[in-house]
PDB file of C-alpha atoms in Angstrom:
ATOM      1  CA  MET A 777       4.019  -6.854  -7.938  1.00  0.00           C
ATOM      2  CA  ASP A 778       0.346  -5.561  -9.149  1.00  0.00           C
ATOM      3  CA  PHE A 779      -1.766  -6.183 -12.666  1.00  0.00           C
ATOM      4  CA  SER A 780      -3.235  -3.197 -14.248  1.00  0.00           C
ATOM      5  CA  ALA A 781      -7.511  -4.248 -14.037  1.00  0.00           C
ATOM      6  CA  ASP A 782      -6.858  -4.744 -17.719  1.00  0.00           C
ATOM      7  CA  SER A 783      -3.529  -7.173 -16.906  1.00  0.00           C
ATOM      8  CA  SER A 784      -1.979  -4.196 -19.870  1.00  0.00           C
ATOM      9  CA  TYR A 785       0.451  -3.023 -17.331  1.00  0.00           C
ATOM     10  CA  LEU A 786       2.532  -4.033 -14.295  1.00  0.00           C
ATOM     11  CA  GLN A 787       3.826  -2.250 -11.541  1.00  0.00           C
ATOM     12  CA  VAL A 788       6.721  -3.547  -9.377  1.00  0.00           C
ATOM     13  CA  SER A 789       8.575  -1.467  -6.104  1.00  0.00           C
ATOM     14  CA  THR A 790      12.688  -2.104  -6.581  1.00  0.00           C
ATOM     15  CA  GLY A 791      15.262  -2.599  -4.100  1.00  0.00           C
ATOM     16  CA  SER A 792      16.394   1.211  -4.420  1.00  0.00           C
ATOM     17  CA  TYR A 793      12.871   1.853  -3.990  1.00  0.00           C
ATOM     18  CA  LYS A 794      11.609   3.003  -7.557  1.00  0.00           C
ATOM     19  CA  ARG A 795       8.465   2.287  -8.610  1.00  0.00           C
ATOM     20  CA  GLN A 796       8.166   0.879 -12.240  1.00  0.00           C
ATOM     21  CA  VAL A 797       5.464   0.132 -14.345  1.00  0.00           C
ATOM     22  CA  TYR A 798       5.985  -1.845 -17.721  1.00  0.00           C
ATOM     23  CA  GLU A 799       3.508  -2.459 -20.880  1.00  0.00           C
ATOM     24  CA  VAL A 800       2.291  -6.346 -20.726  1.00  0.00           C
ATOM     25  CA  PRO A 801       3.572  -8.812 -23.070  1.00  0.00           C
ATOM     26  CA  SER A 802       6.407  -6.103 -24.419  1.00  0.00           C
ATOM     27  CA  GLY A 803       7.747  -5.900 -20.598  1.00  0.00           C
ATOM     28  CA  LYS A 804       8.997  -2.419 -22.136  1.00  0.00           C
ATOM     29  CA  GLN A 805       8.916   0.438 -19.174  1.00  0.00           C
ATOM     30  CA  LEU A 806       6.539   2.988 -19.623  1.00  0.00           C
ATOM     31  CA  MET A 807       8.146   6.388 -18.505  1.00  0.00           C
ATOM     32  CA  ASP A 808       4.876   8.918 -19.132  1.00  0.00           C
ATOM     33  CA  GLN A 809       3.668  10.163 -15.855  1.00  0.00           C
ATOM     34  CA  ALA A 810       0.073  11.028 -16.936  1.00  0.00           C
ATOM     35  CA  VAL A 811      -0.340   7.084 -19.046  1.00  0.00           C
ATOM     36  CA  ILE A 812       0.712   5.606 -15.064  1.00  0.00           C
ATOM     37  CA  ASP A 813      -1.596   8.040 -13.423  1.00  0.00           C
ATOM     38  CA  ARG A 814      -4.927   6.756 -15.887  1.00  0.00           C
ATOM     39  CA  ILE A 815      -3.881   3.204 -14.943  1.00  0.00           C
ATOM     40  CA  THR A 816      -6.378   1.563 -12.528  1.00  0.00           C
ATOM     41  CA  TRP A 817      -4.518  -1.624 -11.233  1.00  0.00           C
ATOM     42  CA  ALA A 818      -6.544  -4.281  -9.788  1.00  0.00           C
ATOM     43  CA  THR A 819      -4.372  -4.564  -6.968  1.00  0.00           C
ATOM     44  CA  TRP A 820      -1.827  -2.325  -5.167  1.00  0.00           C
ATOM     45  CA  THR A 821       0.975  -3.684  -2.606  1.00  0.00           C
ATOM     46  CA  SER A 822       3.265  -1.219  -3.071  1.00  0.00           C
ATOM     47  CA  VAL A 823       4.529   0.938  -0.624  1.00  0.00           C
ATOM     48  CA  LEU A 824       5.541   3.640  -3.166  1.00  0.00           C
ATOM     49  CA  GLY A 825       3.700   6.054  -5.220  1.00  0.00           C
ATOM     50  CA  ASP A 826       1.886   8.756  -5.332  1.00  0.00           C
ATOM     51  CA  GLU A 827      -1.410   6.938  -4.188  1.00  0.00           C
ATOM     52  CA  VAL A 828       0.349   5.990  -0.458  1.00  0.00           C
ATOM     53  CA  ILE A 829       2.526   9.180   0.083  1.00  0.00           C
ATOM     54  CA  GLY A 830       0.281   8.905   3.367  1.00  0.00           C
ATOM     55  CA  ILE A 831       1.359   6.294   4.759  1.00  0.00           C
ATOM     56  CA  TRP A 832       5.460   7.617   5.344  1.00  0.00           C
ATOM     57  CA  SER A 833       5.263   9.009   8.964  1.00  0.00           C
ATOM     58  CA  ARG A 834       7.763  11.798   9.431  1.00  0.00           C
ATOM     59  CA  HIS A 835      10.269  10.242  10.560  1.00  0.00           C
ATOM     60  CA  ALA A 836      10.180   6.486   8.736  1.00  0.00           C
ATOM     61  CA  GLU A 837      12.993   5.815   6.476  1.00  0.00           C
ATOM     62  CA  LYS A 838      12.868   4.210   3.424  1.00  0.00           C
ATOM     63  CA  ALA A 839      13.080   0.525   4.877  1.00  0.00           C
ATOM     64  CA  ASP A 840      10.709   1.143   7.949  1.00  0.00           C
ATOM     65  CA  VAL A 841       7.152  -0.191   5.678  1.00  0.00           C
ATOM     66  CA  ASN A 842       7.829  -3.342   4.432  1.00  0.00           C
ATOM     67  CA  CYS A 843       4.426  -3.834   3.031  1.00  0.00           C
ATOM     68  CA  ALA A 844       0.794  -2.788   1.807  1.00  0.00           C
ATOM     69  CA  CYS A 845      -2.329  -3.720   0.656  1.00  0.00           C
ATOM     70  CA  VAL A 846      -5.356  -2.456  -0.346  1.00  0.00           C
ATOM     71  CA  SER A 847      -8.680  -4.144   0.226  1.00  0.00           C
ATOM     72  CA  HIS A 848     -10.855  -5.748  -2.514  1.00  0.00           C
ATOM     73  CA  SER A 849     -13.133  -2.631  -2.388  1.00  0.00           C
ATOM     74  CA  GLY A 850     -10.424  -0.246  -2.732  1.00  0.00           C
ATOM     75  CA  ILE A 851     -10.938   2.310  -0.147  1.00  0.00           C
ATOM     76  CA  ASN A 852      -8.732   0.843   2.524  1.00  0.00           C
ATOM     77  CA  LEU A 853      -4.793   0.143   2.629  1.00  0.00           C
ATOM     78  CA  VAL A 854      -3.419  -1.762   5.277  1.00  0.00           C
ATOM     79  CA  THR A 855       0.627  -1.822   5.897  1.00  0.00           C
ATOM     80  CA  GLY A 856       3.139  -3.394   7.970  1.00  0.00           C
ATOM     81  CA  ASP A 857       6.453  -2.207   9.226  1.00  0.00           C
ATOM     82  CA  ASP A 858      10.070  -2.474  11.121  1.00  0.00           C
ATOM     83  CA  PHE A 859       7.869  -1.522  14.113  1.00  0.00           C
ATOM     84  CA  GLY A 860       6.275  -4.394  14.194  1.00  0.00           C
ATOM     85  CA  MET A 861       3.105  -2.058  13.327  1.00  0.00           C
ATOM     86  CA  VAL A 862      -0.274  -2.857  11.012  1.00  0.00           C
ATOM     87  CA  LYS A 863      -1.875   0.234  10.142  1.00  0.00           C
ATOM     88  CA  LEU A 864      -4.883   0.871   8.408  1.00  0.00           C
ATOM     89  CA  PHE A 865      -6.016   3.861   5.897  1.00  0.00           C
ATOM     90  CA  ASP A 866      -8.349   5.312   3.527  1.00  0.00           C
ATOM     91  CA  PHE A 867      -7.026   4.802   0.183  1.00  0.00           C
ATOM     92  CA  PRO A 868      -5.514   6.334  -1.503  1.00  0.00           C
ATOM     93  CA  CYS A 869      -3.844   8.325   1.242  1.00  0.00           C
ATOM     94  CA  PRO A 870      -1.996  10.909  -1.538  1.00  0.00           C
ATOM     95  CA  GLU A 871      -1.219  13.582   1.481  1.00  0.00           C
ATOM     96  CA  LYS A 872       1.710  13.603   3.448  1.00  0.00           C
ATOM     97  CA  PHE A 873       1.659  12.096   7.678  1.00  0.00           C
ATOM     98  CA  VAL A 874      -2.093  10.757   7.293  1.00  0.00           C
ATOM     99  CA  ARG A 875      -2.988   9.696  10.609  1.00  0.00           C
ATOM    100  CA  THR A 876      -4.178   6.213  10.706  1.00  0.00           C
ATOM    101  CA  CYS A 877      -7.412   4.795  11.367  1.00  0.00           C
ATOM    102  CA  PHE A 878      -6.704   1.796  13.416  1.00  0.00           C
ATOM    103  CA  CYS A 879      -3.474  -0.083  14.816  1.00  0.00           C
ATOM    104  CA  ILE A 880      -2.163  -3.039  16.023  1.00  0.00           C
ATOM    105  CA  VAL A 881       0.898  -4.197  17.325  1.00  0.00           C
ATOM    106  CA  THR A 882       2.771  -7.020  17.076  1.00  0.00           C
ATOM    107  CA  THR A 883       5.864  -8.649  18.579  1.00  0.00           C
ATOM    108  CA  LYS A 884       8.454  -8.424  15.615  1.00  0.00           C
ATOM    109  CA  SER A 885       8.779  -6.647  12.052  1.00  0.00           C
ATOM    110  CA  THR A 886       5.725  -7.560   9.472  1.00  0.00           C
ATOM    111  CA  VAL A 887       6.731  -8.176   6.203  1.00  0.00           C
ATOM    112  CA  ASP A 888       4.366  -9.099   4.618  1.00  0.00           C
ATOM    113  CA  ILE A 889       0.569  -8.497   4.785  1.00  0.00           C
ATOM    114  CA  MET A 890      -3.120  -9.584   2.934  1.00  0.00           C
ATOM    115  CA  VAL A 891      -6.129  -8.021   2.771  1.00  0.00           C
ATOM    116  CA  LEU A 892      -8.596 -10.684   3.354  1.00  0.00           C
ATOM    117  CA  TYR A 893     -12.035 -10.784   1.145  1.00  0.00           C
ATOM    118  CA  HIS A 894     -14.487  -9.673   3.552  1.00  0.00           C
ATOM    119  CA  PHE A 895     -12.246  -7.161   5.097  1.00  0.00           C
ATOM    120  CA  SER A 896     -13.845  -3.704   6.441  1.00  0.00           C
ATOM    121  CA  ARG A 897     -12.861  -0.977   8.430  1.00  0.00           C
ATOM    122  CA  ARG A 898     -16.324  -1.843  10.284  1.00  0.00           C
ATOM    123  CA  SER A 899     -15.010  -5.243  10.733  1.00  0.00           C
ATOM    124  CA  MET A 900     -11.601  -3.736  12.301  1.00  0.00           C
ATOM    125  CA  MET A 901     -13.217  -1.561  14.567  1.00  0.00           C
ATOM    126  CA  GLU A 902     -14.871  -4.208  16.215  1.00  0.00           C
ATOM    127  CA  ILE A 903     -11.260  -5.470  16.892  1.00  0.00           C
ATOM    128  CA  PRO A 904      -9.774  -4.300  20.276  1.00  0.00           C
ATOM    129  CA  PRO A 905      -7.767  -0.858  19.772  1.00  0.00           C
ATOM    130  CA  ILE A 906      -4.436  -2.308  20.049  1.00  0.00           C
ATOM    131  CA  LEU A 907      -3.455  -6.701  20.322  1.00  0.00           C
ATOM    132  CA  ASN A 908      -0.179  -7.841  21.143  1.00  0.00           C
ATOM    133  CA  LEU A 909       0.464 -10.983  19.364  1.00  0.00           C
TER     134      LEU A 909
END
C-alpha cells in the first residue's frame, strides 16, 4: 500500500494481481489511467504497474515476485522473490526483462523488503556479489 506524495491517492495490489488506485479520503476507485500516470508516489512497494514491468523475468509467474521497495531517492528498486533472490533495479524499469544491477541469494522465499534511508547503488556494490544467508 502506497500513498501519493500529496496524500490524495492510495495504491494497492490485490490478491488477483491488479493494481488499484483510490482517492483519499473518499475511497472512490480512480479509473482514469491518464490521471494515474501523473501521480507522484511518496513510496512504492507494489510489484505491479508500468513502472515495474522490468522486474519480471521471462519465465516468472504472477506469484514469483513477492515484494518491492523503492529507495528514498526514487532511483533504485529492490525486489524479493520465491527463489530467495533479492534484486536491485534502476527505477522506474518500464522495459520488459531488465537485467538486475545486483543480486543476493538467500535460503528461502523473500516475502518482505525495505530500503534503508542511506541506501545507494554504490553501497550495494561494496557487498560481495553473492551472499548466502
